[in-house]
Coordinates of N, CA and C and ligand atoms in Angstrom, one line a residue:
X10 N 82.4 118.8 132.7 CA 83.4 119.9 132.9 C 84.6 119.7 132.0
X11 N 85.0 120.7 131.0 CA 86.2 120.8 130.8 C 87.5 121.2 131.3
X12 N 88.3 120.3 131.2 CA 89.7 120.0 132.4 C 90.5 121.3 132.1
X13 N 91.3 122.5 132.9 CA 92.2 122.8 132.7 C 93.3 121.8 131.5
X14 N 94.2 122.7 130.8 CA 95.3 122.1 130.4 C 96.5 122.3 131.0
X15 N 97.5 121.6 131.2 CA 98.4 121.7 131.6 C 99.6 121.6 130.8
X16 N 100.6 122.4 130.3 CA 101.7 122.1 129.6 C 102.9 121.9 131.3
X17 N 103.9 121.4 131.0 CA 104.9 121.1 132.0 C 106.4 120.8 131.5
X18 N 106.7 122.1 131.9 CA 108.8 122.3 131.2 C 109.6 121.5 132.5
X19 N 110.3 120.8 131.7 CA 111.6 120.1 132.5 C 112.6 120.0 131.5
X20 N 114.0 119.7 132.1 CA 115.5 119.7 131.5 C 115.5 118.4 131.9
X21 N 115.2 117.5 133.1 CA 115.9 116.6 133.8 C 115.2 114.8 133.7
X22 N 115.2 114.9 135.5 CA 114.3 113.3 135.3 C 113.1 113.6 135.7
X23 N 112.3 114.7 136.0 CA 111.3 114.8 136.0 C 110.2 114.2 137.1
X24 N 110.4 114.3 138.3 CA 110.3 113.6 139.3 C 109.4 114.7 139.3
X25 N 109.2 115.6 139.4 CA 107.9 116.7 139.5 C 107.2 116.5 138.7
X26 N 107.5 116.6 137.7 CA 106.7 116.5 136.4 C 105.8 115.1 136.6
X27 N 106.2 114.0 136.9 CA 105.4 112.6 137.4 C 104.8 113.1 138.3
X28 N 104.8 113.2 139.8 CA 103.7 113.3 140.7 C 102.9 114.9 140.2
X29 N 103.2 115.9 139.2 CA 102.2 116.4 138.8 C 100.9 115.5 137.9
X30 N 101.4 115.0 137.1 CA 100.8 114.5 135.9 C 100.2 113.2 136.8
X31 N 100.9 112.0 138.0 CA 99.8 111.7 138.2 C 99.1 112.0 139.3
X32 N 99.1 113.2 139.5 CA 97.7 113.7 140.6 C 96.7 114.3 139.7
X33 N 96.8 114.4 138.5 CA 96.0 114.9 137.4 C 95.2 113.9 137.3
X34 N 93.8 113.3 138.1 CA 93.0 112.0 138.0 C 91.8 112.5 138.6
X35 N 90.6 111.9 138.4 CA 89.4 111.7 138.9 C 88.9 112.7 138.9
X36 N 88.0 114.0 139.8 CA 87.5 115.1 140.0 C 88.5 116.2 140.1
X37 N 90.0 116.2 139.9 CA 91.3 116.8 139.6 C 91.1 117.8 138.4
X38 N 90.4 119.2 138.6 CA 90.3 119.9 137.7 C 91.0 120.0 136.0
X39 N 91.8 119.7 136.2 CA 93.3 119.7 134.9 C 93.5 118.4 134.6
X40 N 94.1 118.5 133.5 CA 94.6 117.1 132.6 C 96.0 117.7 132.2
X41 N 97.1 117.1 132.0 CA 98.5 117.1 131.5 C 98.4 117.3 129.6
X42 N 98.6 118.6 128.9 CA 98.5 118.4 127.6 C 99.5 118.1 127.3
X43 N 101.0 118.9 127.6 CA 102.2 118.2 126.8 C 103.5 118.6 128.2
X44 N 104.4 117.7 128.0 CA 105.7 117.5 128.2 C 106.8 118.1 127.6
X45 N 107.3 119.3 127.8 CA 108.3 119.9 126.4 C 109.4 120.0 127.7
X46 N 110.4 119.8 126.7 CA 112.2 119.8 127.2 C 112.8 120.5 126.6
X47 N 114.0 121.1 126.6 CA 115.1 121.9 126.2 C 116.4 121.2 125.8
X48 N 115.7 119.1 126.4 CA 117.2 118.3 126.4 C 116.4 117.2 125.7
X49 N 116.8 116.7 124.3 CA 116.1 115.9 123.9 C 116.6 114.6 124.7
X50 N 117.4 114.5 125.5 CA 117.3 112.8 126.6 C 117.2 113.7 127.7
X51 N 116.2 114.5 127.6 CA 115.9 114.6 129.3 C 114.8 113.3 129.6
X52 N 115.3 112.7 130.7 CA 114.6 111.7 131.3 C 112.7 111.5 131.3
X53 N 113.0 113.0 132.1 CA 111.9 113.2 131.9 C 110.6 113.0 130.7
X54 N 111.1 112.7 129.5 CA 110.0 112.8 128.3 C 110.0 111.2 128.2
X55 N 110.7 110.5 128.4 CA 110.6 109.3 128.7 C 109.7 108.6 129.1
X56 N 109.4 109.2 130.9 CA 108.4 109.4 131.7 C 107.1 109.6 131.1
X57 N 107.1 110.7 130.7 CA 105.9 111.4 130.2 C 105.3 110.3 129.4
X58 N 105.9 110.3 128.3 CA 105.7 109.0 127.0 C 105.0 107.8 127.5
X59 N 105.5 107.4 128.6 CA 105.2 105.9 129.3 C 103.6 106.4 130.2
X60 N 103.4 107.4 130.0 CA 102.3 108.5 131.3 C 101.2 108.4 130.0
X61 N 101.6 108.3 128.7 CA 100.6 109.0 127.8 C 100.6 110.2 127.4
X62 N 101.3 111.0 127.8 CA 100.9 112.7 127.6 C 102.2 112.5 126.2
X63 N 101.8 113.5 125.5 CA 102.6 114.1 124.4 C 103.5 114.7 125.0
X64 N 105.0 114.5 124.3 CA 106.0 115.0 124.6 C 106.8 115.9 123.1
X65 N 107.5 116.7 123.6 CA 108.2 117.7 122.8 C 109.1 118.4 123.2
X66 N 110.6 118.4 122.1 CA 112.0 119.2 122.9 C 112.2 120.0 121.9
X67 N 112.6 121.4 122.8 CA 113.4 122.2 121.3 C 114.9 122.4 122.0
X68 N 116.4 121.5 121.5 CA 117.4 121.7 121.9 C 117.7 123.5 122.4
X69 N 118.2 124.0 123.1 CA 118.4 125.0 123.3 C 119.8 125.3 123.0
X70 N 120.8 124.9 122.6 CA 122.3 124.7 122.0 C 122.3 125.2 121.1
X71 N 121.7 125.0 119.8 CA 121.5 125.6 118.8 C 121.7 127.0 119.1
X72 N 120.9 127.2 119.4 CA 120.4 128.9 119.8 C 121.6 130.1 120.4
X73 N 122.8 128.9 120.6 CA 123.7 129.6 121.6 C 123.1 131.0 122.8
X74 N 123.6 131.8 122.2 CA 123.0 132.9 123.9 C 121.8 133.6 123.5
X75 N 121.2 133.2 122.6 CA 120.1 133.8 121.6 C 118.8 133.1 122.7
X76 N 118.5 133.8 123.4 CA 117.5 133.3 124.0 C 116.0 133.3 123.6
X77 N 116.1 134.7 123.0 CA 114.6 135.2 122.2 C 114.4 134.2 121.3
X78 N 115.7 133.8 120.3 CA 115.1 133.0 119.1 C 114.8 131.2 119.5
X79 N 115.5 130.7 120.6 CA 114.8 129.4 121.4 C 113.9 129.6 121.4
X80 N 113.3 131.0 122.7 CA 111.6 130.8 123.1 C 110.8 130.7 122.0
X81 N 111.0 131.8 120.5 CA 110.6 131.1 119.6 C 109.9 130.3 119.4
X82 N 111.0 129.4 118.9 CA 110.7 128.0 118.5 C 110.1 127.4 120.0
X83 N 110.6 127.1 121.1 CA 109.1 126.9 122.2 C 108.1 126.7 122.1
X84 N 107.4 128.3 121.8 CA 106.7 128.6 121.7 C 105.6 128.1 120.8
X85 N 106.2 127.3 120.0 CA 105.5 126.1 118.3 C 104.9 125.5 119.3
X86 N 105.4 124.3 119.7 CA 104.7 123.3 120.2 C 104.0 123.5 121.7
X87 N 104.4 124.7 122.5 CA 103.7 124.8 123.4 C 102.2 125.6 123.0
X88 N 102.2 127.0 122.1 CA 101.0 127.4 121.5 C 100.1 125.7 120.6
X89 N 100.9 125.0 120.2 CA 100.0 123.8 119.7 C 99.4 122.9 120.5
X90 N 99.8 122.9 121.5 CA 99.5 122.1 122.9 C 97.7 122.8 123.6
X91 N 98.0 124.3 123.1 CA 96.8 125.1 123.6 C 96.8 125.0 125.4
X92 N 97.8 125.4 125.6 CA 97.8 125.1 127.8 C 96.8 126.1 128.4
X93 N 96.4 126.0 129.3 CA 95.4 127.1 130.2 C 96.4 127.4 131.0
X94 N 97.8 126.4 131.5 CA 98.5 126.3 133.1 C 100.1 126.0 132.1
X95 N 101.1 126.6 132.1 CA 102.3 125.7 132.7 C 103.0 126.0 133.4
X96 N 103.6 124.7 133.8 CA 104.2 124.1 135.2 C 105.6 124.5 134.8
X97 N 106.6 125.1 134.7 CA 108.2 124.5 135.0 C 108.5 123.7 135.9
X98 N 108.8 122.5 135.7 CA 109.6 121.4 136.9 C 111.4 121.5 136.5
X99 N 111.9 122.2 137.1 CA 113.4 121.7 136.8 C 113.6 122.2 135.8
X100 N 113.1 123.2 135.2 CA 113.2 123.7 133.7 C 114.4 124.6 133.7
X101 N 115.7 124.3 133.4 CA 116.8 125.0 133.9 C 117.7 125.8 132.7
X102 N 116.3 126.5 132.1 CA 116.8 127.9 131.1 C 115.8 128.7 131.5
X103 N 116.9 130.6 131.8 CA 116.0 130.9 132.6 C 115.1 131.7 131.1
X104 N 114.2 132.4 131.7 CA 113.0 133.2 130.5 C 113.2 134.5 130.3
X105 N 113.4 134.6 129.6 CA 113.2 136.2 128.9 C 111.7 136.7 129.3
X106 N 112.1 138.3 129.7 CA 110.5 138.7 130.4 C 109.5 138.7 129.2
X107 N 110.2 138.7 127.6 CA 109.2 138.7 126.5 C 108.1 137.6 126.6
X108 N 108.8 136.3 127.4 CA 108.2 135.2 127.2 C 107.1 135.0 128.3
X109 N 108.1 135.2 129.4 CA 107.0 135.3 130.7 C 105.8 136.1 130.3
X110 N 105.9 137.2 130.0 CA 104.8 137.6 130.2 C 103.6 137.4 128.7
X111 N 103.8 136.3 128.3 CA 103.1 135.9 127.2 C 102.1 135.1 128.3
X112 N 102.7 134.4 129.3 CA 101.9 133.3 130.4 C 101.9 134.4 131.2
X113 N 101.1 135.7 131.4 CA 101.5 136.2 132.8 C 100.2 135.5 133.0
X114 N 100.2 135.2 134.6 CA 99.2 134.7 135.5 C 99.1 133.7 135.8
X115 N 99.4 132.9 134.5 CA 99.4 131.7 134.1 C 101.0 130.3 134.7
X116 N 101.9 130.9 135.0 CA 102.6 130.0 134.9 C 103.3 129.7 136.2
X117 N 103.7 128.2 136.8 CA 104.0 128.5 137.9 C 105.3 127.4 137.9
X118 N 106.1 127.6 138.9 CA 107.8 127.1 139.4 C 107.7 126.7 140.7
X119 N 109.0 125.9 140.7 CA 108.9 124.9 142.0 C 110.2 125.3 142.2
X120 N 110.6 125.5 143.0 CA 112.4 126.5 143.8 C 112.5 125.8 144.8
X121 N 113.6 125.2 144.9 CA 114.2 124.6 146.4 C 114.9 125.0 147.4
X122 N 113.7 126.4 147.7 CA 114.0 126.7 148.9 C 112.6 127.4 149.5
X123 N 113.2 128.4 150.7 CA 112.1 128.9 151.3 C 112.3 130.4 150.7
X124 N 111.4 130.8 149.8 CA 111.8 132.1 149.4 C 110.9 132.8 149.7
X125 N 111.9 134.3 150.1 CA 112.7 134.6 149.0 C 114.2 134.3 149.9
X126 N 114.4 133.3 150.6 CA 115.9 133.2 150.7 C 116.5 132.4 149.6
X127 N 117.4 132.8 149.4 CA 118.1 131.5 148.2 C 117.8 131.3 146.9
X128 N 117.5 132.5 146.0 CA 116.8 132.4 145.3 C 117.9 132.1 143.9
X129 N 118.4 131.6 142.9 CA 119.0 130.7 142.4 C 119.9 129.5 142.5
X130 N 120.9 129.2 142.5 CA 121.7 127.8 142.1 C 121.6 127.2 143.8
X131 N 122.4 126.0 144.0 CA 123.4 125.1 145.2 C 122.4 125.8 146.3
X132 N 121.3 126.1 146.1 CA 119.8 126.5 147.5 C 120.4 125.4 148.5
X133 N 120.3 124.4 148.7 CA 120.7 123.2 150.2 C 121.7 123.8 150.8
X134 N 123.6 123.9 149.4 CA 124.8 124.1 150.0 C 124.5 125.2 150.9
X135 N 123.4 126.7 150.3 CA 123.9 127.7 151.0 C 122.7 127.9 152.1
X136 N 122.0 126.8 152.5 CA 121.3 126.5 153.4 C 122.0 126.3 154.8
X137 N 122.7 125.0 154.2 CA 123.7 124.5 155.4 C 124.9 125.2 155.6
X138 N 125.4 125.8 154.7 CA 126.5 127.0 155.0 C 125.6 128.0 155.8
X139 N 124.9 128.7 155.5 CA 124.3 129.9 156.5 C 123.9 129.2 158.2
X140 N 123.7 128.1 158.2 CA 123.5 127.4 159.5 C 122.1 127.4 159.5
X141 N 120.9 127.3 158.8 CA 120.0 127.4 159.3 C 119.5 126.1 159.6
X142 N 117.9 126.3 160.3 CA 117.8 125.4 161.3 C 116.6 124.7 160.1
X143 N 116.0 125.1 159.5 CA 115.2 124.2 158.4 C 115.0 125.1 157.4
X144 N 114.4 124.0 156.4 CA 114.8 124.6 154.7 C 113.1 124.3 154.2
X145 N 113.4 124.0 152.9 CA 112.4 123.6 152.0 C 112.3 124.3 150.4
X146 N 110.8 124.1 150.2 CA 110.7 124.4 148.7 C 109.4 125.0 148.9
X147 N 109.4 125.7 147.3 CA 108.6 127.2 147.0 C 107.6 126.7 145.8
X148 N 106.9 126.9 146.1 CA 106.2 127.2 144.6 C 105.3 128.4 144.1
X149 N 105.7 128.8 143.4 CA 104.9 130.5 142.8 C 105.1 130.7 141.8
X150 N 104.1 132.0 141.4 CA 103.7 132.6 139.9 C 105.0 132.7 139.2
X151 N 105.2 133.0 138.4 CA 106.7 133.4 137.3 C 106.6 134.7 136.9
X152 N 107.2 135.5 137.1 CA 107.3 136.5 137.3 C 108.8 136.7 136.3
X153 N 108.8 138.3 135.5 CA 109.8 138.8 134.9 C 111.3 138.5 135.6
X154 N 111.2 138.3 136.9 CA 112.3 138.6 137.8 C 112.5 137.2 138.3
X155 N 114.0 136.2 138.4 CA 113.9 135.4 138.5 C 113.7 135.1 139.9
X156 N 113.1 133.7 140.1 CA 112.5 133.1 141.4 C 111.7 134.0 142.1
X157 N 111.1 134.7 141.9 CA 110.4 136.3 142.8 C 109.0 135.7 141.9
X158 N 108.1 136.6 141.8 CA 106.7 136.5 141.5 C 105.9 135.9 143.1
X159 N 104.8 136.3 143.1 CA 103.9 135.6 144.0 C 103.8 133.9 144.5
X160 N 103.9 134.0 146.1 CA 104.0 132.5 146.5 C 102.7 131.9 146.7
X161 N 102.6 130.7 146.2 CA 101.5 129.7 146.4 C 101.2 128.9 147.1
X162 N 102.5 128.5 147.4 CA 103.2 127.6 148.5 C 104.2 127.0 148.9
X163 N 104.1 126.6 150.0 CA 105.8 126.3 151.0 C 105.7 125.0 151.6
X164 N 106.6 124.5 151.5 CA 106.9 123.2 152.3 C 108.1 123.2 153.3
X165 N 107.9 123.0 154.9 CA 109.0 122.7 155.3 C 109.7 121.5 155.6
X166 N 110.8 121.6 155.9 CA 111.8 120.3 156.1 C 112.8 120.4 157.7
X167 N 113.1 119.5 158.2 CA 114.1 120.0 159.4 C 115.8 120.0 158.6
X168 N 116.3 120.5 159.4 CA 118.0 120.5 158.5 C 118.5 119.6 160.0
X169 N 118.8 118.6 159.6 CA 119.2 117.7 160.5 C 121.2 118.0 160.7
X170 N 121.6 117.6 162.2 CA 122.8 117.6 161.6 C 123.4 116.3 161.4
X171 N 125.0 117.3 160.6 CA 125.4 116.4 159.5 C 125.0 116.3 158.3
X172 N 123.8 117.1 157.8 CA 122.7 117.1 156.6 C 124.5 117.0 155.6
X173 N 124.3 116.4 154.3 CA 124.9 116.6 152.9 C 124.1 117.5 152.3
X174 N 124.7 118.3 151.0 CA 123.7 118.8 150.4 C 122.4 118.3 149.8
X175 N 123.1 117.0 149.5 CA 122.5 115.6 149.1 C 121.3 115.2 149.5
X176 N 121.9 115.1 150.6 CA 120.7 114.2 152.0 C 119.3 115.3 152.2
X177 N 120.1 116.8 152.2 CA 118.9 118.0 152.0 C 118.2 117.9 151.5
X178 N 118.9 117.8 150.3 CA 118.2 117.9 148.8 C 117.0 116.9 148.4
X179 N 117.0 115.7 148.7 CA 116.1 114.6 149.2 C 115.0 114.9 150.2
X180 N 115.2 115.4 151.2 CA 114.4 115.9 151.7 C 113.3 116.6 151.7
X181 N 114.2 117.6 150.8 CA 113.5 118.6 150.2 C 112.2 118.0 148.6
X182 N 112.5 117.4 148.2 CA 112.3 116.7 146.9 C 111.1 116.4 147.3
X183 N 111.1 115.3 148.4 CA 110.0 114.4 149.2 C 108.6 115.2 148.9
X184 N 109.2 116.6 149.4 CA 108.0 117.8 149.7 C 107.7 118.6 148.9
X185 N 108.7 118.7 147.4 CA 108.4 119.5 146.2 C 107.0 118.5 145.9
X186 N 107.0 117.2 145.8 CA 106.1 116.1 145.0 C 104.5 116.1 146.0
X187 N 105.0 116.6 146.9 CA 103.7 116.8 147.8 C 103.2 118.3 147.5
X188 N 103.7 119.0 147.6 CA 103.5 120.3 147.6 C 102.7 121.2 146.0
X189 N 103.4 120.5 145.1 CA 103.4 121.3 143.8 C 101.8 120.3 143.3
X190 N 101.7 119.2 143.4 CA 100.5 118.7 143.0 C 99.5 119.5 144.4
X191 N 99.8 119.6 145.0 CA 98.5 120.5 145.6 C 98.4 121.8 145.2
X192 N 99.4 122.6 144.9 CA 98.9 123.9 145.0 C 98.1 123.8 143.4
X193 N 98.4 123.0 142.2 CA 98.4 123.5 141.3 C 97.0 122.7 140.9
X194 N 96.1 122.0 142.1 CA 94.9 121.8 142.3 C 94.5 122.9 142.5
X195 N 94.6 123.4 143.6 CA 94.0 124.5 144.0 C 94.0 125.8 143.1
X196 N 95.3 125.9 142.2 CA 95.7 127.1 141.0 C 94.3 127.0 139.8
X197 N 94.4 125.2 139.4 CA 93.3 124.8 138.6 C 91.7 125.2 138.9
X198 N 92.0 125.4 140.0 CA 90.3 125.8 140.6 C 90.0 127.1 140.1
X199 N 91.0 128.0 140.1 CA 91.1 129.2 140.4 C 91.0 130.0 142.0
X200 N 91.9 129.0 142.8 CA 92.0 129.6 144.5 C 93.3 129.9 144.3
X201 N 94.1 130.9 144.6 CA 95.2 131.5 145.0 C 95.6 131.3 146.2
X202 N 94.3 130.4 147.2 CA 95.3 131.0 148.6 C 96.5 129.7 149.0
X203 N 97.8 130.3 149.3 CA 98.7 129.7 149.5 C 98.6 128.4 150.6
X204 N 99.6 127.5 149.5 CA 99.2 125.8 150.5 C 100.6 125.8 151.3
X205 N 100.1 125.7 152.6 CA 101.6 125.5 153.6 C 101.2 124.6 154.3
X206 N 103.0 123.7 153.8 CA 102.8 122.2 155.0 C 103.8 122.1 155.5
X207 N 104.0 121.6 156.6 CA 104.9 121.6 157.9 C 106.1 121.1 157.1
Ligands
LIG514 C1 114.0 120.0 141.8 O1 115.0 120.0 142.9 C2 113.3 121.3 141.8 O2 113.2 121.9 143.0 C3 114.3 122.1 140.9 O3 114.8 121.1 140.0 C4 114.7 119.8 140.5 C5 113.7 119.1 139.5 O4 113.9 117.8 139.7 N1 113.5 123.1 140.2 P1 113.0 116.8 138.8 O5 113.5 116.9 137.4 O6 111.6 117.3 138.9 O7 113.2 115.4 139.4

């Protein structure tokens, strides 16, 4: 069997990006092709490097508000990579719909929250400001429209009191690493039906 490819975007330390890349093992449809950043010390390529997967950054600074001519350049090392799948973990520039829809079908995000509530920045703070009673994270298609596109799956969490945004945010984390390596088994198969865990 030939494996799925996987390309996988992060800015950060890439804590998604690891429990994707290693649940990528054994009868695991997909293999990890490349690691690309937007931060050449994002953490994360670090990681990757020490994982074996090929890593690659295109600073995004340069570019100033030029978004088209970033994806661009992106687009070099991710078309050389040849992906079937990418992942955004933490990838925190958002996409021009020119780009998304170069991956339509194809590309999936991990949001920390339960959406569609909360759909960009401080998701925990305005968790625990609105009072609710439990939270979590999202994973779905990438869609022209930010955090919207089709869900794949949800993970829930309790909002304890006294929660920090902090303390949420951890919480929540625990179940992005659980969550996103399952659905994106199941994505690799070609099953769509959405993974929900308590
Ligand atoms: C996670 O909170 C994820 O929900 C959001 O960015 C963070 C990524 O963290 N998209 P990491 O870089 O995977 O550790």
């Amino acid at each position: 069997m030939t494996h799925k490819r996987v390309a996988i975007l992060l800015s950060g330390g890439g804590s998604n990006m690891v429990a994707l890349v290693d649940s990528m093992t054994g009868d695991h449809p997909a293999r990890p092709c490349l690691v690309l950043s937007n931060d050449a010390k994002a953490g994360g390529l670090v990681k990757a490097a020490e994982r074996g997967v090929p890593t690659a950054y295109v600073d995004h600074r340069p570019f100033k508000g030029d978004r088209a001519a970033f994806e661009a350049e992106l687009m070099k090392p991710l078309l050389a990579a040849e992906p079937d799948i990418i992942c955004l973990a933490g990838f925190m520039r958002v996409l021009t719909a020119g780009f998304v829809s170069q991956w339509n079908g194809r590309m999936l995000n991990i949001h920390p929250s339960l959406l569609p509530k909360y759909k960009g920045l401080h998701t925990h703070a305005r968790a625990l400001e609105a009072g609710d009673s439990e939270h979590g994270c999202t994973v779905h298609e990438v869609t022209a429209e930010l955090d919207d596109g089709p869900i794949l799956g949800q993970a829930r969490v309790p909002v304890l009191p006294g929660d920090t945004p902090e303390q949420l945010a951890a919480r929540v984390l625990e179940q992005e690493h659980r969550l996103y390596p399952a659905v994106l088994r199941r994505f690799a198969a070609g099953d769509r039906t959405p993974v929900l865990l308590g």
